[in-house]
Coordinates of C-alpha atoms and ligand atoms in Angstrom, one line a residue:
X1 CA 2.2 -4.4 36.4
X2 CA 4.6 -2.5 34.3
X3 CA 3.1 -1.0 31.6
X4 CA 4.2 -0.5 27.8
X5 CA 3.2 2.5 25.6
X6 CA 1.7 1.2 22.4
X7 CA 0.4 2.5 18.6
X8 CA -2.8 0.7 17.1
X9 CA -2.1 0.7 13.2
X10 CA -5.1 0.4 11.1
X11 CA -6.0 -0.4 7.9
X12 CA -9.7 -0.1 7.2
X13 CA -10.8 -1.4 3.9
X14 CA -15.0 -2.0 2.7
X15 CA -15.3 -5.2 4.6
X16 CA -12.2 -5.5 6.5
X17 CA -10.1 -3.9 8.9
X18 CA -6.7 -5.1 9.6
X19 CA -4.5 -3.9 12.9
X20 CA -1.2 -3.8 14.0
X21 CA -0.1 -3.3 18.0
X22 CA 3.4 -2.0 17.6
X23 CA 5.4 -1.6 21.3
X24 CA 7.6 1.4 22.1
X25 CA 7.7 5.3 21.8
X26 CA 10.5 5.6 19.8
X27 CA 10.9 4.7 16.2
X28 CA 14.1 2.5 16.9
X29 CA 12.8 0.2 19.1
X30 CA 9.1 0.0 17.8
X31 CA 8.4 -4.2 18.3
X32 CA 5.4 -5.9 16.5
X33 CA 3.4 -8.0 19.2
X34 CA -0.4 -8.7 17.8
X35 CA -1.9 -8.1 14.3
X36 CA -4.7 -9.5 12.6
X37 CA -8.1 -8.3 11.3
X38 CA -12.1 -7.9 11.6
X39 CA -13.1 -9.7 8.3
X40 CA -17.1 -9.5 6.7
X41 CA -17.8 -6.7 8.5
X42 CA -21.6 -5.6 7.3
X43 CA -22.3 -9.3 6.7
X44 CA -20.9 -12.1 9.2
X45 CA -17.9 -10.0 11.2
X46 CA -15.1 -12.0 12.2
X47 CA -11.9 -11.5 14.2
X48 CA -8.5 -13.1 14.1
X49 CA -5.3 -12.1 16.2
X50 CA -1.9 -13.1 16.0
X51 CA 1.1 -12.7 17.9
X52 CA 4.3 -11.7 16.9
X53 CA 5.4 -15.7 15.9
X54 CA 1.8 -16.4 14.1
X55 CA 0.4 -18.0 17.0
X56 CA -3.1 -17.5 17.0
X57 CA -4.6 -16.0 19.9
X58 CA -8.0 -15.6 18.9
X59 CA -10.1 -16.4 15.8
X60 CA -13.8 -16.0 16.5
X61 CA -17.5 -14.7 15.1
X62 CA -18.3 -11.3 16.3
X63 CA -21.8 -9.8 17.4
X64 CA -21.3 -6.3 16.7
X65 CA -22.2 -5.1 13.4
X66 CA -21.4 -1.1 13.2
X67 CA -17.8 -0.2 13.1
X68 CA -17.6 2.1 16.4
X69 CA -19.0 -1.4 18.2
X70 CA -16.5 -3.6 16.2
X71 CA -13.4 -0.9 17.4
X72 CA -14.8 -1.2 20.9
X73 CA -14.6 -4.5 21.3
X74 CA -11.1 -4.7 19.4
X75 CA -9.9 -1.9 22.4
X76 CA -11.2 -3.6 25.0
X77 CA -9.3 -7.4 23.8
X78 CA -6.3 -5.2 23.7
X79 CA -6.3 -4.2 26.8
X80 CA -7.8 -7.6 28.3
X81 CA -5.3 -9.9 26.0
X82 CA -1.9 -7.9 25.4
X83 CA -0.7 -7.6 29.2
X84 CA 1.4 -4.6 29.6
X85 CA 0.2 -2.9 26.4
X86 CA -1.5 0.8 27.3
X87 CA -1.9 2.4 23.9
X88 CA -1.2 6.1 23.5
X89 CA -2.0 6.7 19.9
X90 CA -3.6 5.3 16.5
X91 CA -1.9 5.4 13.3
X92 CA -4.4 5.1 10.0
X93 CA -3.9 4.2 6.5
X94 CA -5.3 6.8 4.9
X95 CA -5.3 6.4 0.7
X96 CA -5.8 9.6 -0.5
X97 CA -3.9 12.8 1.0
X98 CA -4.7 15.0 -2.5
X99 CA -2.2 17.3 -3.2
X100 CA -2.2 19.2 0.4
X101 CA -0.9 16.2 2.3
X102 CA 2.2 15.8 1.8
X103 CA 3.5 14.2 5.1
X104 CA 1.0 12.4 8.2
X105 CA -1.2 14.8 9.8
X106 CA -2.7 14.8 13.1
X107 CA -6.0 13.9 13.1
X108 CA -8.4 17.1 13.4
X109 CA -12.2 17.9 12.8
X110 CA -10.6 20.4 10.3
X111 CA -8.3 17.5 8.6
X112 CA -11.0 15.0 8.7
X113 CA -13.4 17.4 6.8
X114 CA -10.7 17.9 4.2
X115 CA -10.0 14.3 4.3
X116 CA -13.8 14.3 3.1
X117 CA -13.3 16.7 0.6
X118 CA -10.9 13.6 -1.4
X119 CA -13.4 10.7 -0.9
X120 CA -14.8 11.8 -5.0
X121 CA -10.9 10.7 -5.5
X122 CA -10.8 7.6 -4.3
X123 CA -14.4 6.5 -3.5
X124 CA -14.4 2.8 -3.3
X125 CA -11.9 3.2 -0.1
X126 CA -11.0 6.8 1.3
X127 CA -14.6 6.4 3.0
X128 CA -13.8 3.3 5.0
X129 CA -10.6 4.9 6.1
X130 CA -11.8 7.8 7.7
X131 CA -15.0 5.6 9.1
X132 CA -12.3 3.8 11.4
X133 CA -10.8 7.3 12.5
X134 CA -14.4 8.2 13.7
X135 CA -15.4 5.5 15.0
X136 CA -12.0 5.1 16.4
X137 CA -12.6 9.0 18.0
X138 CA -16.4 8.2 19.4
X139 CA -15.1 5.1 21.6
X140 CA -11.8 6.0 22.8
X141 CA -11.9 10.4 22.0
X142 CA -8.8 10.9 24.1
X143 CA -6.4 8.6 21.8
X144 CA -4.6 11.0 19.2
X145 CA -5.0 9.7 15.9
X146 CA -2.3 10.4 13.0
X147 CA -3.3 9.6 8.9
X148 CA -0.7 8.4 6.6
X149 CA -1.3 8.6 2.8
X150 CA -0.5 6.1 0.3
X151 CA 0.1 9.2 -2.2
X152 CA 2.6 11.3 0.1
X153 CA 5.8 10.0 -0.3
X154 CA 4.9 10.6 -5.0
X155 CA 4.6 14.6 -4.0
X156 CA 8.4 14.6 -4.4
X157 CA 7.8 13.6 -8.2
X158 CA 8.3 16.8 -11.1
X159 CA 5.9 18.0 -12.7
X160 CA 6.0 16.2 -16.2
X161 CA 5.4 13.0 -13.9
X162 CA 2.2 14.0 -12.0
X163 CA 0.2 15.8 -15.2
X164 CA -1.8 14.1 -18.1
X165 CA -1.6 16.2 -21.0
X166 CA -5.2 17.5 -20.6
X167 CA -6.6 20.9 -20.5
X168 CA -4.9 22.6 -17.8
X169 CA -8.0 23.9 -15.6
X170 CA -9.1 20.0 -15.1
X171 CA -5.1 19.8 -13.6
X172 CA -5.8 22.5 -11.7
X173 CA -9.2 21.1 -10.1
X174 CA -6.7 17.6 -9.0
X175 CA -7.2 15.7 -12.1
X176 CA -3.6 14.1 -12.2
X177 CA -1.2 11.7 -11.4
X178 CA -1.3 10.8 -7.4
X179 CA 0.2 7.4 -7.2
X180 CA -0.2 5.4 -4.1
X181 CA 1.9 2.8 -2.7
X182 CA 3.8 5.3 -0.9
X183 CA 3.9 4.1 2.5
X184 CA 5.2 0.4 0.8
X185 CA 7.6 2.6 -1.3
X186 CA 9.1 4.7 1.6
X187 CA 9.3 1.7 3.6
X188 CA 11.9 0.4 1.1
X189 CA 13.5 3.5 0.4
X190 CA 14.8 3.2 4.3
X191 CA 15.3 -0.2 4.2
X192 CA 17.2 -0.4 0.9
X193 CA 20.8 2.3 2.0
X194 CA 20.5 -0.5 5.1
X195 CA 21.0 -3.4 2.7
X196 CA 23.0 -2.0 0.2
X197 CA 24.7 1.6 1.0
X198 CA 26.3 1.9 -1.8
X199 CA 22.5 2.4 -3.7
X200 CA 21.7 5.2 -1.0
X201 CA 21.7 7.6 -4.2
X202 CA 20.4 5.2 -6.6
X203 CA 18.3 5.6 -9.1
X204 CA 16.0 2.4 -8.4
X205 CA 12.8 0.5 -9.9
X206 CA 10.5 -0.6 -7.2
X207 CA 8.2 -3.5 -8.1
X208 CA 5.5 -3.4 -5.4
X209 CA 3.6 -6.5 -6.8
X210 CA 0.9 -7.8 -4.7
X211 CA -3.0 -7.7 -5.2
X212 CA -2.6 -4.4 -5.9
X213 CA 0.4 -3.6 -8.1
X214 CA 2.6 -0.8 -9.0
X215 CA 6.2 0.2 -9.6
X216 CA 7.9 3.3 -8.5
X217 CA 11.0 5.2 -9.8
X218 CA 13.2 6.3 -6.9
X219 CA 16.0 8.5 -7.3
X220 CA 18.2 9.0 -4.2
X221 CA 15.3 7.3 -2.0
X222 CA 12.9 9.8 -3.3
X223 CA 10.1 9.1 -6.0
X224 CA 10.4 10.4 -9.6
X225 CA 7.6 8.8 -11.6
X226 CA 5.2 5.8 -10.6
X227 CA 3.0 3.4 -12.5
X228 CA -0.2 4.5 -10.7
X229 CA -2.3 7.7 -11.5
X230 CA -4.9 9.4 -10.6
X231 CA -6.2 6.0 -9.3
X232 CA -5.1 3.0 -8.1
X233 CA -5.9 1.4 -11.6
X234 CA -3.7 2.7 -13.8
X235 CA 0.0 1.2 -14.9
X236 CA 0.6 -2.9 -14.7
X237 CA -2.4 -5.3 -14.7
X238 CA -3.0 -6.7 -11.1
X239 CA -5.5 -9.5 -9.1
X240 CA -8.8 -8.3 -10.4
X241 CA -7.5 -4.6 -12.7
X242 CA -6.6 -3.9 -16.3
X243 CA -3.9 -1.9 -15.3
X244 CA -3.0 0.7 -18.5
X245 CA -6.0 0.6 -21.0
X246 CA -6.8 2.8 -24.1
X247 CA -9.5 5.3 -22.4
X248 CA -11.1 4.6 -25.9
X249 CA -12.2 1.0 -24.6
X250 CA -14.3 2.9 -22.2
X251 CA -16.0 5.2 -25.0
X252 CA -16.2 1.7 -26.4
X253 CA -17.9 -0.2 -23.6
X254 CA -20.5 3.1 -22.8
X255 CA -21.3 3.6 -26.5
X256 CA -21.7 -0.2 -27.8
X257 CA -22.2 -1.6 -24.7
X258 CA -24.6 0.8 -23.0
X259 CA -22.1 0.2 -20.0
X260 CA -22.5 3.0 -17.0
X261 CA -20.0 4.4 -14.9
X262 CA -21.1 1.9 -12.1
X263 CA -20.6 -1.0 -14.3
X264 CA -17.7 0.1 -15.4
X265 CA -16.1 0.8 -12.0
X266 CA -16.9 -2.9 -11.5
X267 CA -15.5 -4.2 -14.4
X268 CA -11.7 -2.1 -13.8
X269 CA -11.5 -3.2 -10.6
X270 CA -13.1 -6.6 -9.8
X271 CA -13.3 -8.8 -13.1
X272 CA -10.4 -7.6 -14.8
X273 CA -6.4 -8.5 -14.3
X274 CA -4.9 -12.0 -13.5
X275 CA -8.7 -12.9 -12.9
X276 CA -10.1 -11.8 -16.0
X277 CA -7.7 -12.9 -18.1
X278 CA -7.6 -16.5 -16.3
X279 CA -10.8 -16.7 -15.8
X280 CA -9.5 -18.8 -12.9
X281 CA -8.2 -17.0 -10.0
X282 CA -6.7 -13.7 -9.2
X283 CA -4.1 -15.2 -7.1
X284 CA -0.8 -15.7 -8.2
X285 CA -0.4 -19.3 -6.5
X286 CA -3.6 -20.4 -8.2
X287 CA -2.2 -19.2 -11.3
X288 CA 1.5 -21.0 -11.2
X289 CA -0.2 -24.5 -10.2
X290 CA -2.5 -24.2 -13.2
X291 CA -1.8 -26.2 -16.2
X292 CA -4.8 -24.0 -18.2
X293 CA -3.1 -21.9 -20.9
X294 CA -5.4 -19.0 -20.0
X295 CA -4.0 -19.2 -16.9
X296 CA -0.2 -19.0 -18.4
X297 CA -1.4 -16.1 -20.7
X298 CA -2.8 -14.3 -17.5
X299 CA 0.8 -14.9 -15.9
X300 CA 2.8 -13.9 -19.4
X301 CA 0.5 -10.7 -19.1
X302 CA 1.3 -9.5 -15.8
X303 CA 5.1 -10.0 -16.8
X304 CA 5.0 -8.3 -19.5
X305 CA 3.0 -5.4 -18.3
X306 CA 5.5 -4.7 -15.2
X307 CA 8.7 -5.2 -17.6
X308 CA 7.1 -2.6 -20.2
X309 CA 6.4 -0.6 -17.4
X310 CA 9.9 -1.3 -15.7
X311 CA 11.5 0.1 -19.1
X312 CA 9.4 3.1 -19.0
X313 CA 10.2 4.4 -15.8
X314 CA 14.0 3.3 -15.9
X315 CA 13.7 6.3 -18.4
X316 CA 12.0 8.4 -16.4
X317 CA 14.8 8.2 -13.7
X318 CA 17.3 8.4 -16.7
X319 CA 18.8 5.4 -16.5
X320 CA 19.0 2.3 -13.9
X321 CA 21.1 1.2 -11.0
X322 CA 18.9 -1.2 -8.9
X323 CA 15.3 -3.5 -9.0
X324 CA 14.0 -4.0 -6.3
X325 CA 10.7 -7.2 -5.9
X326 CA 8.6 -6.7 -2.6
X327 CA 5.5 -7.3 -1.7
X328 CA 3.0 -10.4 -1.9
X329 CA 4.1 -11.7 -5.3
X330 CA 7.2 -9.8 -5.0
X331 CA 8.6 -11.6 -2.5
X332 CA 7.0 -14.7 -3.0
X333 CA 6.9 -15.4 -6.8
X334 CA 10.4 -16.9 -8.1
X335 CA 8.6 -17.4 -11.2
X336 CA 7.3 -13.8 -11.7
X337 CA 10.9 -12.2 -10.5
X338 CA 12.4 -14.3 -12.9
X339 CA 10.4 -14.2 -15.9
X340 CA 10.3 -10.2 -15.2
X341 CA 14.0 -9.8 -14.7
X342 CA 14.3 -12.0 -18.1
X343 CA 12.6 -9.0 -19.9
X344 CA 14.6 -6.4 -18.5
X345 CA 18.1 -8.3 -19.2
X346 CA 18.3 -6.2 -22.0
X347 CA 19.1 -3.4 -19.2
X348 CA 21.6 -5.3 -17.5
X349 CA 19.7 -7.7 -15.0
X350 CA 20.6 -11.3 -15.0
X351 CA 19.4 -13.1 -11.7
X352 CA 21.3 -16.0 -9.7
X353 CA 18.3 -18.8 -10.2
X354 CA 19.8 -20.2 -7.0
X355 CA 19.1 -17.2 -4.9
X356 CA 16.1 -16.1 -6.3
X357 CA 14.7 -19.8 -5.8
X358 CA 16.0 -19.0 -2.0
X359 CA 14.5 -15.8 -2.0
X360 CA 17.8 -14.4 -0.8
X361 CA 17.8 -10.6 -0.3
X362 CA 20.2 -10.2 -3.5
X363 CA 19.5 -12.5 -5.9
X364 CA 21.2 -11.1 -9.0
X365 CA 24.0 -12.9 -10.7
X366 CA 27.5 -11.6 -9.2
X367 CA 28.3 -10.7 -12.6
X368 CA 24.8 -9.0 -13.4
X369 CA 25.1 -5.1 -13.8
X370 CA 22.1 -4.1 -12.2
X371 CA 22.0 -5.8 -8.8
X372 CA 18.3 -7.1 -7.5
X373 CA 16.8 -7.2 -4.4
X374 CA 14.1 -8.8 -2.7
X375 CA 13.1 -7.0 0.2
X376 CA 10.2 -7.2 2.4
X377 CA 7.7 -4.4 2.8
X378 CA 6.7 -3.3 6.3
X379 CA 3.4 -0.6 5.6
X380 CA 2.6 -0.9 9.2
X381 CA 6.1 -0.3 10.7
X382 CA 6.0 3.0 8.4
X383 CA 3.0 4.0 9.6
X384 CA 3.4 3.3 13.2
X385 CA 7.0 5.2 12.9
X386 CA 5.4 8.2 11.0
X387 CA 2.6 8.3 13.8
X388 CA 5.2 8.5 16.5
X389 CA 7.6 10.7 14.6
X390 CA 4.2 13.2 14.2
X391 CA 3.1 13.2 17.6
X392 CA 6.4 13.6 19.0
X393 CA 6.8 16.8 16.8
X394 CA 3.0 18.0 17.3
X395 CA 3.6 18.1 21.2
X396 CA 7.3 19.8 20.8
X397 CA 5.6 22.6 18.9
X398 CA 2.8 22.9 21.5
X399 CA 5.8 23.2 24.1
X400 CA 7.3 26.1 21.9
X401 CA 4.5 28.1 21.5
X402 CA 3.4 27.9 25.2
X403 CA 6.9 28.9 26.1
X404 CA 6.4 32.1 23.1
Ligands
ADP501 P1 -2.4 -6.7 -0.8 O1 -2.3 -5.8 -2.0 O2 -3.7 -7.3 -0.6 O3 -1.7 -6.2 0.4 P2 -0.3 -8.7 -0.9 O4 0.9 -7.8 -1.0 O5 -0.5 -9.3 0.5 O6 -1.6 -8.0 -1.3 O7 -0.2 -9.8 -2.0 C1 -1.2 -10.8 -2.1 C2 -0.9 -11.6 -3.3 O8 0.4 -12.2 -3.3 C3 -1.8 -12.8 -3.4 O9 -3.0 -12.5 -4.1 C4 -1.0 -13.8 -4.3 O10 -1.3 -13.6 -5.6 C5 0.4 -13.4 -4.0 N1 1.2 -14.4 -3.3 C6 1.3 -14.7 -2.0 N2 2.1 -15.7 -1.8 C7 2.6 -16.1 -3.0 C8 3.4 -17.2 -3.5 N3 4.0 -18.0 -2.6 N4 3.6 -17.3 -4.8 C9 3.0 -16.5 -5.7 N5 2.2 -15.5 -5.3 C10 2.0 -15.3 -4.0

């Protein structure tokens, strides 16, 4: 049987791994056939694949509990289910890339121990990333793995943008501004000259708004400032985080409250946000078909946090051309574009109710001066492109130098 080459995506989180199987060796022509996940891994593991229409092809309790098992057995349905499929390389979401990555890497035992070296930066999930990669390397060693980080495509950003005014030698040890969204951000920054290429030099706000949220200021497709910091807490309020809070609350909370960093760590990133506020949900649906009014403060909240934030990094970029709404409530949410966009009409957004009920791709008013986009975000296209792009340059190198 003819045989496709292929690129595994993967997207390790604490409990959950999702994949992508991507065909084609070329960035051009890469198609998405199967994705899906492993869910409750360390508890009850489950596994669910999809095809490239949503059809289900298999949804079903797992007996493996350790992750090397749980890859195994997600190799071997790949190449038992996806006829034709041979895979030829992996492709990780990696979060944190520090400041030496800035670009994918091929996976090494000398990147993987840096890659260690960053887990005190982002501990709740750069472990679980590189877990997958070695697992990933104990069953199936001769698949080349690539990383992509979620803070690359922010190196571009100046200086002013990536420092907290702090003493400068706990800037020099990597206490700064990272941002992360990146892969999501540089996604759009392709996509967006291809919708619109008159914006291709832009100076754009992204609104990457799903359970995780952030913004990005992109000038000329590259970033200039961004919402997130040294963690993936900092800037708009999301599902279950604060988003920007006075570090005095947390002298607060350890001082009145006897609080500890553990408890604390809990409290910014699973009981806070939409959630906290709602005391309901920490999913935007729940929220809009809730008549509670802590529910409608949770929602106001959220708009006003990415509009305040919108304004700030419109500044940052020196003005604005373009929005742009992507991601799960991003592209879903004609209540939270709208009531956003409302808040930035001061800087020349009005949207077309009629196409952002029809989640058009522009739904600004024709006469609005800032147009608006809603544009989907593809993380695991980018990273099954970059994993292509940085094998396909690792093996022209090793052909140079073996020429030398
Ligand atoms: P993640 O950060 O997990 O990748 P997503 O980008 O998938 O998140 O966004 C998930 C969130 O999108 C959900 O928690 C939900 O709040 C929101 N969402 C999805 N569909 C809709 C919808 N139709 N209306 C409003 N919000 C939605």
């Amino acid at each position: 049987m003819l045989q496709r080459d292929a690129c595994l995506i993967i997207n390790a989180g604490s409990s959950s791994l999702k994949f992508s199987v991507f065909l084609g060796s070329g960035k051009a022509e890469l198609e998405a056939v199967i994705n899906g996940q492993i869910s409750g891994i360390g508890t009850e593991p489950r596994f669910l694949a999809k095809d490239a229409s949503k059809r289900v092809l298999a949804d079903q309790a797992l007996e493996q509990s350790d992750r090397a098992a749980l890859l195994g057995f997600l190799l071997r349905w790949i190449e038992r289910e996806a006829e034709g499929v041979r895979l030829v390389a992996a492709g990780h979401r990696v979060v944190h890339g520090g400041t030496r990555f800035a670009a994918p890497v091929r996976l090494t035992p000398e990147v993987l121990a840096e890659l260690e070296g960053l887990i005190p930066l982002a501990p709740l999930h750069q472990p679980h990333n590189l877990a997958a990669m070695k697992a990933l390397a104990e069953v199936f060693p001769a698949l080349p793995q690539v990383a992509c980080f979620d803070t690359a495509f922010h190196q571009t950003q100046p200086w002013q943008s990536q420092t907290f005014a702090i003493p400068r030698e706990l800037t020099e040890e990597g206490v700064r501004r990272y941002g992360f969204h990146g892969l999501s951000y540089e996604y759009i920054a392709q996509r967006l000259p291809q919708v619109a290429p008159e914006l291709a030099e832009a100076r754009v706000l992204v609104c990457h708004l799903g359970s995780g949220a952030s913004l990005c200021a992109m000038r000329a497709g590259k970033s200039v400032d961004t919402s997130m910091g040294f963690t993936a807490l900092d800037g708009v309020p999301m599902g279950t985080r604060p988003g920007s809070i006075d570090p005095g609350v947390l002298i607060y909370l350890m001082r009145q409250k006897g609080m500890g960093a553990d408890e604390i760590e809990r409290l910014l990133y699973h009981k806070s946000g939409l959630l906290g506020v709602s005391g309901i949900s920490n999913d935007m649906r729940d929220l809009e078909n809730s008549d509670a009014p802590a529910a409608a403060e949770a929602l106001e909240l959220f708009c006003h946090g990415v509009a305040k934030q919108g304004a700030a990094l419109a500044g940052s970029m020196g003005g604005l051309d373009a929005v742009v709404f992507t991601a799960g409530v991003g592209e879903n949410s004609t209540l939270v574009r709208s009531r956003v966009s409302e808040k930035l009409g001061w800087l020349g957004v009005t949207l077309d109710a009629a196409a952002n009920r029809a989640k058009a791709t522009r739904i600004s008013a024709a006469d609005s001066r800032i147009p608006v986009f809603v544009i989907p975000t593809d993380e695991e296209r980018m990273i099954a492109s970059h994993t292509l792009d940085t094998l396909a340059h690792g093996t022209a190198r090793h052909a140079l130098l073996a020429a030398e």
